Amino acid sequence: MFTKAAILSTLLASASAFAPASFNGRPSTSIREEAVAAEEDAGPTYVASESMPFLEKPANLAGYVGDVGFDPFRFSDFVPVDFLREAELKHGRICQLAIVGFAAVDMGFRIYPLPEAYEGLTSVTAHDALVKYGAMGQLFLWFSLAEIISSVAVMQMLEGSGREPGDFGLDPVGFLAGKSEEEVNDMKLKEITHCRLAMVAFSGMVTQAVLTQGPFPYV
């Protein structure tokens, strides 16, 4: 009798090793429901660009004045946005000046005394003449010097100096003096808007001037 009882208890102990362990956790259905609820609380993961609704808005552009989500090539994913904004402002400012200068030449404005070799030049034909007589080389030299000096400020900005892109402290008329942060941002928005418009406008202006070979307004 004792032998049968021992054999029976041994079999029961062996069988218990293959029995499923007890589970006191939550059902998998409950876990899945909580995960879905957490995703809904976190909000949508996809945000469309305001300027190009068929593309996702680049997250790194957030917080910059004039941000409309325009970065179709996603430069902001691998290039510091401060550097991109610095380049945008610089090219925009140059184009604003270039539009005025380009139109002024073709409207007959000159700085006297005018060298005889420059008589009768238009904005389109001036380039080759200035290269021939060395003036373009001087412009290249002075612009290169300005770029070298300004690059110091850009490098310090990228290292965390706190300088804002495009800020060289130039406000001789005092447009920003005594302004609130909201008013300053409004002025920044106006500048970046005009910069973008000038870059597009100057491209069209030069193209039209070359095609028509005529005086301003190139029609």
mmCIF file with all atom_site columns, C-alpha atoms in Angstrom:
data_model
loop_
_atom_site.group_PDB
_atom_site.id
_atom_site.type_symbol
_atom_site.label_atom_id
_atom_site.label_alt_id
_atom_site.label_comp_id
_atom_site.label_asym_id
_atom_site.label_entity_id
_atom_site.label_seq_id
_atom_site.pdbx_PDB_ins_code
_atom_site.Cartn_x
_atom_site.Cartn_y
_atom_site.Cartn_z
_atom_site.occupancy
_atom_site.B_iso_or_equiv
_atom_site.pdbx_formal_charge
_atom_site.auth_seq_id
_atom_site.auth_comp_id
_atom_site.auth_asym_id
_atom_site.auth_atom_id
_atom_site.pdbx_PDB_model_num
ATOM 1   C CA . MET A 1 1   ? 0.000  0.000   0.000   1.00 0.00 ? 1   MET A CA 1
ATOM 2   C CA . PHE A 1 2   ? 2.799  2.349   0.960   1.00 0.00 ? 2   PHE A CA 1
ATOM 3   C CA . THR A 1 3   ? 4.552  1.544   -2.323  1.00 0.00 ? 3   THR A CA 1
ATOM 4   C CA . LYS A 1 4   ? 1.455  2.456   -4.374  1.00 0.00 ? 4   LYS A CA 1
ATOM 5   C CA . ALA A 1 5   ? 1.040  5.737   -2.530  1.00 0.00 ? 5   ALA A CA 1
ATOM 6   C CA . ALA A 1 6   ? 4.691  6.661   -3.173  1.00 0.00 ? 6   ALA A CA 1
ATOM 7   C CA . ILE A 1 7   ? 4.407  5.861   -6.876  1.00 0.00 ? 7   ILE A CA 1
ATOM 8   C CA . LEU A 1 8   ? 1.186  7.900   -7.152  1.00 0.00 ? 8   LEU A CA 1
ATOM 9   C CA . SER A 1 9   ? 2.686  10.986  -5.473  1.00 0.00 ? 9   SER A CA 1
ATOM 10  C CA . THR A 1 10  ? 5.752  10.752  -7.750  1.00 0.00 ? 10  THR A CA 1
ATOM 11  C CA . LEU A 1 11  ? 3.557  10.723  -10.854 1.00 0.00 ? 11  LEU A CA 1
ATOM 12  C CA . LEU A 1 12  ? 1.551  13.702  -9.603  1.00 0.00 ? 12  LEU A CA 1
ATOM 13  C CA . ALA A 1 13  ? 4.724  15.695  -8.918  1.00 0.00 ? 13  ALA A CA 1
ATOM 14  C CA . SER A 1 14  ? 6.044  14.953  -12.406 1.00 0.00 ? 14  SER A CA 1
ATOM 15  C CA . ALA A 1 15  ? 2.783  15.976  -14.037 1.00 0.00 ? 15  ALA A CA 1
ATOM 16  C CA . SER A 1 16  ? 2.709  19.269  -12.147 1.00 0.00 ? 16  SER A CA 1
ATOM 17  C CA . ALA A 1 17  ? 5.966  20.316  -13.841 1.00 0.00 ? 17  ALA A CA 1
ATOM 18  C CA . PHE A 1 18  ? 4.131  20.443  -17.196 1.00 0.00 ? 18  PHE A CA 1
ATOM 19  C CA . ALA A 1 19  ? 1.047  22.241  -15.905 1.00 0.00 ? 19  ALA A CA 1
ATOM 20  C CA . PRO A 1 20  ? 0.677  25.922  -16.995 1.00 0.00 ? 20  PRO A CA 1
ATOM 21  C CA . ALA A 1 21  ? 1.829  28.436  -14.413 1.00 0.00 ? 21  ALA A CA 1
ATOM 22  C CA . SER A 1 22  ? -0.810 30.583  -12.793 1.00 0.00 ? 22  SER A CA 1
ATOM 23  C CA . PHE A 1 23  ? -1.181 34.088  -14.345 1.00 0.00 ? 23  PHE A CA 1
ATOM 24  C CA . ASN A 1 24  ? -2.274 36.917  -12.131 1.00 0.00 ? 24  ASN A CA 1
ATOM 25  C CA . GLY A 1 25  ? -1.619 39.778  -14.632 1.00 0.00 ? 25  GLY A CA 1
ATOM 26  C CA . ARG A 1 26  ? -4.064 41.690  -16.780 1.00 0.00 ? 26  ARG A CA 1
ATOM 27  C CA . PRO A 1 27  ? -5.577 40.110  -19.897 1.00 0.00 ? 27  PRO A CA 1
ATOM 28  C CA . SER A 1 28  ? -3.811 40.951  -23.178 1.00 0.00 ? 28  SER A CA 1
ATOM 29  C CA . THR A 1 29  ? -6.979 42.624  -24.428 1.00 0.00 ? 29  THR A CA 1
ATOM 30  C CA . SER A 1 30  ? -6.805 45.137  -21.571 1.00 0.00 ? 30  SER A CA 1
ATOM 31  C CA . ILE A 1 31  ? -3.140 45.893  -22.314 1.00 0.00 ? 31  ILE A CA 1
ATOM 32  C CA . ARG A 1 32  ? -3.873 46.535  -25.983 1.00 0.00 ? 32  ARG A CA 1
ATOM 33  C CA . GLU A 1 33  ? -6.760 48.845  -25.130 1.00 0.00 ? 33  GLU A CA 1
ATOM 34  C CA . GLU A 1 34  ? -4.558 50.873  -22.770 1.00 0.00 ? 34  GLU A CA 1
ATOM 35  C CA . ALA A 1 35  ? -1.844 51.157  -25.452 1.00 0.00 ? 35  ALA A CA 1
ATOM 36  C CA . VAL A 1 36  ? -4.360 52.482  -27.982 1.00 0.00 ? 36  VAL A CA 1
ATOM 37  C CA . ALA A 1 37  ? -5.681 54.968  -25.448 1.00 0.00 ? 37  ALA A CA 1
ATOM 38  C CA . ALA A 1 38  ? -2.140 56.188  -24.722 1.00 0.00 ? 38  ALA A CA 1
ATOM 39  C CA . GLU A 1 39  ? -1.521 56.766  -28.441 1.00 0.00 ? 39  GLU A CA 1
ATOM 40  C CA . GLU A 1 40  ? -4.756 58.731  -28.726 1.00 0.00 ? 40  GLU A CA 1
ATOM 41  C CA . ASP A 1 41  ? -3.819 60.890  -25.736 1.00 0.00 ? 41  ASP A CA 1
ATOM 42  C CA . ALA A 1 42  ? -0.407 61.612  -27.269 1.00 0.00 ? 42  ALA A CA 1
ATOM 43  C CA . GLY A 1 43  ? -2.091 63.175  -30.312 1.00 0.00 ? 43  GLY A CA 1
ATOM 44  C CA . PRO A 1 44  ? -1.437 62.563  -34.001 1.00 0.00 ? 44  PRO A CA 1
ATOM 45  C CA . THR A 1 45  ? 2.077  61.522  -34.968 1.00 0.00 ? 45  THR A CA 1
ATOM 46  C CA . TYR A 1 46  ? 1.710  63.002  -38.460 1.00 0.00 ? 46  TYR A CA 1
ATOM 47  C CA . VAL A 1 47  ? 1.406  66.771  -38.876 1.00 0.00 ? 47  VAL A CA 1
ATOM 48  C CA . ALA A 1 48  ? 0.935  68.140  -42.397 1.00 0.00 ? 48  ALA A CA 1
ATOM 49  C CA . SER A 1 49  ? 2.958  71.094  -43.647 1.00 0.00 ? 49  SER A CA 1
ATOM 50  C CA . GLU A 1 50  ? 1.001  74.358  -43.927 1.00 0.00 ? 50  GLU A CA 1
ATOM 51  C CA . SER A 1 51  ? 2.657  75.303  -47.213 1.00 0.00 ? 51  SER A CA 1
ATOM 52  C CA . MET A 1 52  ? 2.745  71.778  -48.691 1.00 0.00 ? 52  MET A CA 1
ATOM 53  C CA . PRO A 1 53  ? -0.134 69.810  -47.132 1.00 0.00 ? 53  PRO A CA 1
ATOM 54  C CA . PHE A 1 54  ? 0.790  66.630  -49.009 1.00 0.00 ? 54  PHE A CA 1
ATOM 55  C CA . LEU A 1 55  ? 4.086  66.461  -47.071 1.00 0.00 ? 55  LEU A CA 1
ATOM 56  C CA . GLU A 1 56  ? 4.816  66.070  -43.377 1.00 0.00 ? 56  GLU A CA 1
ATOM 57  C CA . LYS A 1 57  ? 5.851  69.182  -41.498 1.00 0.00 ? 57  LYS A CA 1
ATOM 58  C CA . PRO A 1 58  ? 9.544  69.016  -40.483 1.00 0.00 ? 58  PRO A CA 1
ATOM 59  C CA . ALA A 1 59  ? 9.643  69.046  -36.694 1.00 0.00 ? 59  ALA A CA 1
ATOM 60  C CA . ASN A 1 60  ? 12.923 70.981  -36.448 1.00 0.00 ? 60  ASN A CA 1
ATOM 61  C CA . LEU A 1 61  ? 11.360 74.116  -37.982 1.00 0.00 ? 61  LEU A CA 1
ATOM 62  C CA . ALA A 1 62  ? 9.071  74.654  -35.006 1.00 0.00 ? 62  ALA A CA 1
ATOM 63  C CA . GLY A 1 63  ? 9.620  77.865  -33.066 1.00 0.00 ? 63  GLY A CA 1
ATOM 64  C CA . TYR A 1 64  ? 11.162 79.917  -35.887 1.00 0.00 ? 64  TYR A CA 1
ATOM 65  C CA . VAL A 1 65  ? 9.465  83.118  -37.033 1.00 0.00 ? 65  VAL A CA 1
ATOM 66  C CA . GLY A 1 66  ? 7.959  82.638  -40.486 1.00 0.00 ? 66  GLY A CA 1
ATOM 67  C CA . ASP A 1 67  ? 7.757  78.845  -40.211 1.00 0.00 ? 67  ASP A CA 1
ATOM 68  C CA . VAL A 1 68  ? 5.208  77.485  -42.694 1.00 0.00 ? 68  VAL A CA 1
ATOM 69  C CA . GLY A 1 69  ? 6.603  73.961  -42.824 1.00 0.00 ? 69  GLY A CA 1
ATOM 70  C CA . PHE A 1 70  ? 8.403  74.474  -46.130 1.00 0.00 ? 70  PHE A CA 1
ATOM 71  C CA . ASP A 1 71  ? 11.352 72.097  -46.360 1.00 0.00 ? 71  ASP A CA 1
ATOM 72  C CA . PRO A 1 72  ? 10.552 69.572  -49.114 1.00 0.00 ? 72  PRO A CA 1
ATOM 73  C CA . PHE A 1 73  ? 14.126 68.228  -49.215 1.00 0.00 ? 73  PHE A CA 1
ATOM 74  C CA . ARG A 1 74  ? 14.265 67.893  -45.404 1.00 0.00 ? 74  ARG A CA 1
ATOM 75  C CA . PHE A 1 75  ? 17.498 69.865  -45.031 1.00 0.00 ? 75  PHE A CA 1
ATOM 76  C CA . SER A 1 76  ? 16.468 70.644  -41.452 1.00 0.00 ? 76  SER A CA 1
ATOM 77  C CA . ASP A 1 77  ? 16.828 66.956  -40.556 1.00 0.00 ? 77  ASP A CA 1
ATOM 78  C CA . PHE A 1 78  ? 20.625 67.024  -40.913 1.00 0.00 ? 78  PHE A CA 1
ATOM 79  C CA . VAL A 1 79  ? 21.651 70.716  -41.067 1.00 0.00 ? 79  VAL A CA 1
ATOM 80  C CA . PRO A 1 80  ? 21.293 73.066  -38.055 1.00 0.00 ? 80  PRO A CA 1
ATOM 81  C CA . VAL A 1 81  ? 18.230 75.238  -38.629 1.00 0.00 ? 81  VAL A CA 1
ATOM 82  C CA . ASP A 1 82  ? 20.089 78.265  -37.236 1.00 0.00 ? 82  ASP A CA 1
ATOM 83  C CA . PHE A 1 83  ? 22.573 77.907  -40.104 1.00 0.00 ? 83  PHE A CA 1
ATOM 84  C CA . LEU A 1 84  ? 19.759 77.522  -42.643 1.00 0.00 ? 84  LEU A CA 1
ATOM 85  C CA . ARG A 1 85  ? 17.972 80.616  -41.325 1.00 0.00 ? 85  ARG A CA 1
ATOM 86  C CA . GLU A 1 86  ? 21.256 82.575  -41.412 1.00 0.00 ? 86  GLU A CA 1
ATOM 87  C CA . ALA A 1 87  ? 21.721 81.630  -45.086 1.00 0.00 ? 87  ALA A CA 1
ATOM 88  C CA . GLU A 1 88  ? 18.101 82.439  -45.905 1.00 0.00 ? 88  GLU A CA 1
ATOM 89  C CA . LEU A 1 89  ? 18.314 85.912  -44.376 1.00 0.00 ? 89  LEU A CA 1
ATOM 90  C CA . LYS A 1 90  ? 21.673 86.645  -45.998 1.00 0.00 ? 90  LYS A CA 1
ATOM 91  C CA . HIS A 1 91  ? 20.552 85.678  -49.489 1.00 0.00 ? 91  HIS A CA 1
ATOM 92  C CA . GLY A 1 92  ? 17.243 87.472  -49.030 1.00 0.00 ? 92  GLY A CA 1
ATOM 93  C CA . ARG A 1 93  ? 18.926 90.707  -47.960 1.00 0.00 ? 93  ARG A CA 1
ATOM 94  C CA . ILE A 1 94  ? 21.352 90.520  -50.873 1.00 0.00 ? 94  ILE A CA 1
ATOM 95  C CA . CYS A 1 95  ? 18.464 90.010  -53.316 1.00 0.00 ? 95  CYS A CA 1
ATOM 96  C CA . GLN A 1 96  ? 16.580 93.000  -51.911 1.00 0.00 ? 96  GLN A CA 1
ATOM 97  C CA . LEU A 1 97  ? 19.621 95.185  -52.597 1.00 0.00 ? 97  LEU A CA 1
ATOM 98  C CA . ALA A 1 98  ? 20.205 93.493  -55.958 1.00 0.00 ? 98  ALA A CA 1
ATOM 99  C CA . ILE A 1 99  ? 16.696 94.257  -57.205 1.00 0.00 ? 99  ILE A CA 1
ATOM 100 C CA . VAL A 1 100 ? 17.153 97.948  -56.458 1.00 0.00 ? 100 VAL A CA 1
ATOM 101 C CA . GLY A 1 101 ? 20.597 98.073  -58.079 1.00 0.00 ? 101 GLY A CA 1
ATOM 102 C CA . PHE A 1 102 ? 19.622 96.013  -61.115 1.00 0.00 ? 102 PHE A CA 1
ATOM 103 C CA . ALA A 1 103 ? 16.589 98.169  -61.848 1.00 0.00 ? 103 ALA A CA 1
ATOM 104 C CA . ALA A 1 104 ? 18.426 101.431 -61.146 1.00 0.00 ? 104 ALA A CA 1
ATOM 105 C CA . VAL A 1 105 ? 21.080 100.753 -63.797 1.00 0.00 ? 105 VAL A CA 1
ATOM 106 C CA . ASP A 1 106 ? 18.498 99.993  -66.464 1.00 0.00 ? 106 ASP A CA 1
ATOM 107 C CA . MET A 1 107 ? 16.523 103.083 -65.485 1.00 0.00 ? 107 MET A CA 1
ATOM 108 C CA . GLY A 1 108 ? 19.543 105.258 -66.261 1.00 0.00 ? 108 GLY A CA 1
ATOM 109 C CA . PHE A 1 109 ? 20.953 105.917 -62.818 1.00 0.00 ? 109 PHE A CA 1
ATOM 110 C CA . ARG A 1 110 ? 24.760 106.243 -62.702 1.00 0.00 ? 110 ARG A CA 1
ATOM 111 C CA . ILE A 1 111 ? 27.443 107.159 -60.167 1.00 0.00 ? 111 ILE A CA 1
ATOM 112 C CA . TYR A 1 112 ? 29.678 109.830 -61.612 1.00 0.00 ? 112 TYR A CA 1
ATOM 113 C CA . PRO A 1 113 ? 32.405 110.202 -62.687 1.00 0.00 ? 113 PRO A CA 1
ATOM 114 C CA . LEU A 1 114 ? 31.628 107.178 -64.847 1.00 0.00 ? 114 LEU A CA 1
ATOM 115 C CA . PRO A 1 115 ? 34.556 105.429 -66.599 1.00 0.00 ? 115 PRO A CA 1
ATOM 116 C CA . GLU A 1 116 ? 34.308 105.691 -70.373 1.00 0.00 ? 116 GLU A CA 1
ATOM 117 C CA . ALA A 1 117 ? 34.406 101.910 -70.698 1.00 0.00 ? 117 ALA A CA 1
ATOM 118 C CA . TYR A 1 118 ? 31.146 101.645 -68.771 1.00 0.00 ? 118 TYR A CA 1
ATOM 119 C CA . GLU A 1 119 ? 29.151 103.929 -71.057 1.00 0.00 ? 119 GLU A CA 1
ATOM 120 C CA . GLY A 1 120 ? 26.040 102.337 -72.520 1.00 0.00 ? 120 GLY A CA 1
ATOM 121 C CA . LEU A 1 121 ? 26.124 99.249  -70.296 1.00 0.00 ? 121 LEU A CA 1
ATOM 122 C CA . THR A 1 122 ? 22.964 97.569  -69.065 1.00 0.00 ? 122 THR A CA 1
ATOM 123 C CA . SER A 1 123 ? 22.591 95.392  -66.011 1.00 0.00 ? 123 SER A CA 1
ATOM 124 C CA . VAL A 1 124 ? 22.916 92.299  -68.213 1.00 0.00 ? 124 VAL A CA 1
ATOM 125 C CA . THR A 1 125 ? 25.965 93.420  -70.216 1.00 0.00 ? 125 THR A CA 1
ATOM 126 C CA . ALA A 1 126 ? 27.718 94.983  -67.210 1.00 0.00 ? 126 ALA A CA 1
ATOM 127 C CA . HIS A 1 127 ? 28.953 91.633  -65.888 1.00 0.00 ? 127 HIS A CA 1
ATOM 128 C CA . ASP A 1 128 ? 31.315 90.829  -68.755 1.00 0.00 ? 128 ASP A CA 1
ATOM 129 C CA . ALA A 1 129 ? 32.612 94.413  -68.894 1.00 0.00 ? 129 ALA A CA 1
ATOM 130 C CA . LEU A 1 130 ? 33.330 94.474  -65.162 1.00 0.00 ? 130 LEU A CA 1
ATOM 131 C CA . VAL A 1 131 ? 35.179 91.157  -65.398 1.00 0.00 ? 131 VAL A CA 1
ATOM 132 C CA . LYS A 1 132 ? 37.249 92.466  -68.310 1.00 0.00 ? 132 LYS A CA 1
ATOM 133 C CA . TYR A 1 133 ? 38.321 95.661  -66.523 1.00 0.00 ? 133 TYR A CA 1
ATOM 134 C CA . GLY A 1 134 ? 38.927 94.072  -63.116 1.00 0.00 ? 134 GLY A CA 1
ATOM 135 C CA . ALA A 1 135 ? 36.077 95.599  -61.147 1.00 0.00 ? 135 ALA A CA 1
ATOM 136 C CA . MET A 1 136 ? 34.446 92.222  -60.538 1.00 0.00 ? 136 MET A CA 1
ATOM 137 C CA . GLY A 1 137 ? 37.688 90.938  -59.005 1.00 0.00 ? 137 GLY A CA 1
ATOM 138 C CA . GLN A 1 138 ? 37.644 93.784  -56.498 1.00 0.00 ? 138 GLN A CA 1
ATOM 139 C CA . LEU A 1 139 ? 34.041 93.033  -55.599 1.00 0.00 ? 139 LEU A CA 1
ATOM 140 C CA . PHE A 1 140 ? 34.939 89.379  -55.073 1.00 0.00 ? 140 PHE A CA 1
ATOM 141 C CA . LEU A 1 141 ? 37.817 90.356  -52.788 1.00 0.00 ? 141 LEU A CA 1
ATOM 142 C CA . TRP A 1 142 ? 35.764 92.646  -50.557 1.00 0.00 ? 142 TRP A CA 1
ATOM 143 C CA . PHE A 1 143 ? 32.808 90.280  -50.379 1.00 0.00 ? 143 PHE A CA 1
ATOM 144 C CA . SER A 1 144 ? 35.135 87.413  -49.426 1.00 0.00 ? 144 SER A CA 1
ATOM 145 C CA . LEU A 1 145 ? 36.564 89.522  -46.611 1.00 0.00 ? 145 LEU A CA 1
ATOM 146 C CA . ALA A 1 146 ? 33.065 90.289  -45.338 1.00 0.00 ? 146 ALA A CA 1
ATOM 147 C CA . GLU A 1 147 ? 32.189 86.573  -45.467 1.00 0.00 ? 147 GLU A CA 1
ATOM 148 C CA . ILE A 1 148 ? 35.281 85.630  -43.450 1.00 0.00 ? 148 ILE A CA 1
ATOM 149 C CA . ILE A 1 149 ? 34.470 88.194  -40.758 1.00 0.00 ? 149 ILE A CA 1
ATOM 150 C CA . SER A 1 150 ? 30.791 87.247  -40.551 1.00 0.00 ? 150 SER A CA 1
ATOM 151 C CA . SER A 1 151 ? 31.621 83.529  -40.398 1.00 0.00 ? 151 SER A CA 1
ATOM 152 C CA . VAL A 1 152 ? 33.109 84.075  -36.933 1.00 0.00 ? 152 VAL A CA 1
ATOM 153 C CA . ALA A 1 153 ? 29.696 85.146  -35.620 1.00 0.00 ? 153 ALA A CA 1
ATOM 154 C CA . VAL A 1 154 ? 28.032 82.197  -37.351 1.00 0.00 ? 154 VAL A CA 1
ATOM 155 C CA . MET A 1 155 ? 30.455 79.679  -35.827 1.00 0.00 ? 155 MET A CA 1
ATOM 156 C CA . GLN A 1 156 ? 29.938 81.162  -32.368 1.00 0.00 ? 156 GLN A CA 1
ATOM 157 C CA . MET A 1 157 ? 26.178 80.952  -32.874 1.00 0.00 ? 157 MET A CA 1
ATOM 158 C CA . LEU A 1 158 ? 26.377 77.263  -33.769 1.00 0.00 ? 158 LEU A CA 1
ATOM 159 C CA . GLU A 1 159 ? 28.462 76.677  -30.636 1.00 0.00 ? 159 GLU A CA 1
ATOM 160 C CA . GLY A 1 160 ? 25.713 78.139  -28.450 1.00 0.00 ? 160 GLY A CA 1
ATOM 161 C CA . SER A 1 161 ? 26.616 81.804  -28.029 1.00 0.00 ? 161 SER A CA 1
ATOM 162 C CA . GLY A 1 162 ? 22.935 82.775  -27.936 1.00 0.00 ? 162 GLY A CA 1
ATOM 163 C CA . ARG A 1 163 ? 23.146 84.942  -31.047 1.00 0.00 ? 163 ARG A CA 1
ATOM 164 C CA . GLU A 1 164 ? 20.059 84.765  -33.244 1.00 0.00 ? 164 GLU A CA 1
ATOM 165 C CA . PRO A 1 165 ? 20.463 83.989  -36.969 1.00 0.00 ? 165 PRO A CA 1
ATOM 166 C CA . GLY A 1 166 ? 21.099 87.099  -39.045 1.00 0.00 ? 166 GLY A CA 1
ATOM 167 C CA . ASP A 1 167 ? 21.534 89.361  -36.034 1.00 0.00 ? 167 ASP A CA 1
ATOM 168 C CA . PHE A 1 168 ? 24.504 91.734  -36.428 1.00 0.00 ? 168 PHE A CA 1
ATOM 169 C CA . GLY A 1 169 ? 23.114 94.379  -34.098 1.00 0.00 ? 169 GLY A CA 1
ATOM 170 C CA . LEU A 1 170 ? 22.411 96.672  -37.045 1.00 0.00 ? 170 LEU A CA 1
ATOM 171 C CA . ASP A 1 171 ? 19.420 98.904  -36.297 1.00 0.00 ? 171 ASP A CA 1
ATOM 172 C CA . PRO A 1 172 ? 20.605 102.489 -36.880 1.00 0.00 ? 172 PRO A CA 1
ATOM 173 C CA . VAL A 1 173 ? 17.083 103.893 -37.172 1.00 0.00 ? 173 VAL A CA 1
ATOM 174 C CA . GLY A 1 174 ? 15.904 102.126 -34.003 1.00 0.00 ? 174 GLY A CA 1
ATOM 175 C CA . PHE A 1 175 ? 13.014 100.136 -35.439 1.00 0.00 ? 175 PHE A CA 1
ATOM 176 C CA . LEU A 1 176 ? 13.269 97.621  -32.578 1.00 0.00 ? 176 LEU A CA 1
ATOM 177 C CA . ALA A 1 177 ? 13.967 100.091 -29.773 1.00 0.00 ? 177 ALA A CA 1
ATOM 178 C CA . GLY A 1 178 ? 11.449 99.729  -26.949 1.00 0.00 ? 178 GLY A CA 1
ATOM 179 C CA . LYS A 1 179 ? 9.453  97.068  -28.792 1.00 0.00 ? 179 LYS A CA 1
ATOM 180 C CA . SER A 1 180 ? 7.827  94.101  -27.072 1.00 0.00 ? 180 SER A CA 1
ATOM 181 C CA . GLU A 1 181 ? 8.735  90.534  -28.012 1.00 0.00 ? 181 GLU A CA 1
ATOM 182 C CA . GLU A 1 182 ? 5.549  90.260  -30.061 1.00 0.00 ? 182 GLU A CA 1
ATOM 183 C CA . GLU A 1 183 ? 6.355  93.456  -31.960 1.00 0.00 ? 183 GLU A CA 1
ATOM 184 C CA . VAL A 1 184 ? 9.948  92.320  -32.574 1.00 0.00 ? 184 VAL A CA 1
ATOM 185 C CA . ASN A 1 185 ? 8.712  88.983  -33.933 1.00 0.00 ? 185 ASN A CA 1
ATOM 186 C CA . ASP A 1 186 ? 6.315  90.864  -36.212 1.00 0.00 ? 186 ASP A CA 1
ATOM 187 C CA . MET A 1 187 ? 9.233  92.852  -37.645 1.00 0.00 ? 187 MET A CA 1
ATOM 188 C CA . LYS A 1 188 ? 11.198 89.617  -38.103 1.00 0.00 ? 188 LYS A CA 1
ATOM 189 C CA . LEU A 1 189 ? 8.245  88.095  -39.945 1.00 0.00 ? 189 LEU A CA 1
ATOM 190 C CA . LYS A 1 190 ? 8.089  91.095  -42.275 1.00 0.00 ? 190 LYS A CA 1
ATOM 191 C CA . GLU A 1 191 ? 11.802 90.818  -43.016 1.00 0.00 ? 191 GLU A CA 1
ATOM 192 C CA . ILE A 1 192 ? 11.834 87.087  -43.744 1.00 0.00 ? 192 ILE A CA 1
ATOM 193 C CA . THR A 1 193 ? 8.714  87.479  -45.923 1.00 0.00 ? 193 THR A CA 1
ATOM 194 C CA . HIS A 1 194 ? 10.345 90.219  -47.990 1.00 0.00 ? 194 HIS A CA 1
ATOM 195 C CA . CYS A 1 195 ? 13.573 88.195  -48.164 1.00 0.00 ? 195 CYS A CA 1
ATOM 196 C CA . ARG A 1 196 ? 11.759 85.215  -49.653 1.00 0.00 ? 196 ARG A CA 1
ATOM 197 C CA . LEU A 1 197 ? 9.843  87.396  -52.078 1.00 0.00 ? 197 LEU A CA 1
ATOM 198 C CA . ALA A 1 198 ? 13.046 89.156  -53.171 1.00 0.00 ? 198 ALA A CA 1
ATOM 199 C CA . MET A 1 199 ? 14.847 85.887  -53.924 1.00 0.00 ? 199 MET A CA 1
ATOM 200 C CA . VAL A 1 200 ? 12.028 84.718  -56.189 1.00 0.00 ? 200 VAL A CA 1
ATOM 201 C CA . ALA A 1 201 ? 11.550 88.178  -57.736 1.00 0.00 ? 201 ALA A CA 1
ATOM 202 C CA . PHE A 1 202 ? 15.223 88.694  -58.558 1.00 0.00 ? 202 PHE A CA 1
ATOM 203 C CA . SER A 1 203 ? 15.399 85.330  -60.326 1.00 0.00 ? 203 SER A CA 1
ATOM 204 C CA . GLY A 1 204 ? 12.423 86.283  -62.497 1.00 0.00 ? 204 GLY A CA 1
ATOM 205 C CA . MET A 1 205 ? 13.762 89.786  -63.045 1.00 0.00 ? 205 MET A CA 1
ATOM 206 C CA . VAL A 1 206 ? 17.129 88.608  -64.373 1.00 0.00 ? 206 VAL A CA 1
ATOM 207 C CA . THR A 1 207 ? 15.496 85.958  -66.553 1.00 0.00 ? 207 THR A CA 1
ATOM 208 C CA . GLN A 1 208 ? 13.137 88.512  -68.099 1.00 0.00 ? 208 GLN A CA 1
ATOM 209 C CA . ALA A 1 209 ? 15.960 91.019  -68.631 1.00 0.00 ? 209 ALA A CA 1
ATOM 210 C CA . VAL A 1 210 ? 18.046 88.457  -70.521 1.00 0.00 ? 210 VAL A CA 1
ATOM 211 C CA . LEU A 1 211 ? 15.122 87.293  -72.639 1.00 0.00 ? 211 LEU A CA 1
ATOM 212 C CA . THR A 1 212 ? 13.933 90.761  -73.661 1.00 0.00 ? 212 THR A CA 1
ATOM 213 C CA . GLN A 1 213 ? 17.299 92.576  -73.693 1.00 0.00 ? 213 GLN A CA 1
ATOM 214 C CA . GLY A 1 214 ? 15.211 95.645  -73.023 1.00 0.00 ? 214 GLY A CA 1
ATOM 215 C CA . PRO A 1 215 ? 15.153 98.411  -70.439 1.00 0.00 ? 215 PRO A CA 1
ATOM 216 C CA . PHE A 1 216 ? 13.246 98.250  -67.200 1.00 0.00 ? 216 PHE A CA 1
ATOM 217 C CA . PRO A 1 217 ? 10.537 96.897  -66.720 1.00 0.00 ? 217 PRO A CA 1
ATOM 218 C CA . TYR A 1 218 ? 11.654 94.275  -69.282 1.00 0.00 ? 218 TYR A CA 1
ATOM 219 C CA . VAL A 1 219 ? 8.398  93.789  -71.172 1.00 0.00 ? 219 VAL A CA 1
#
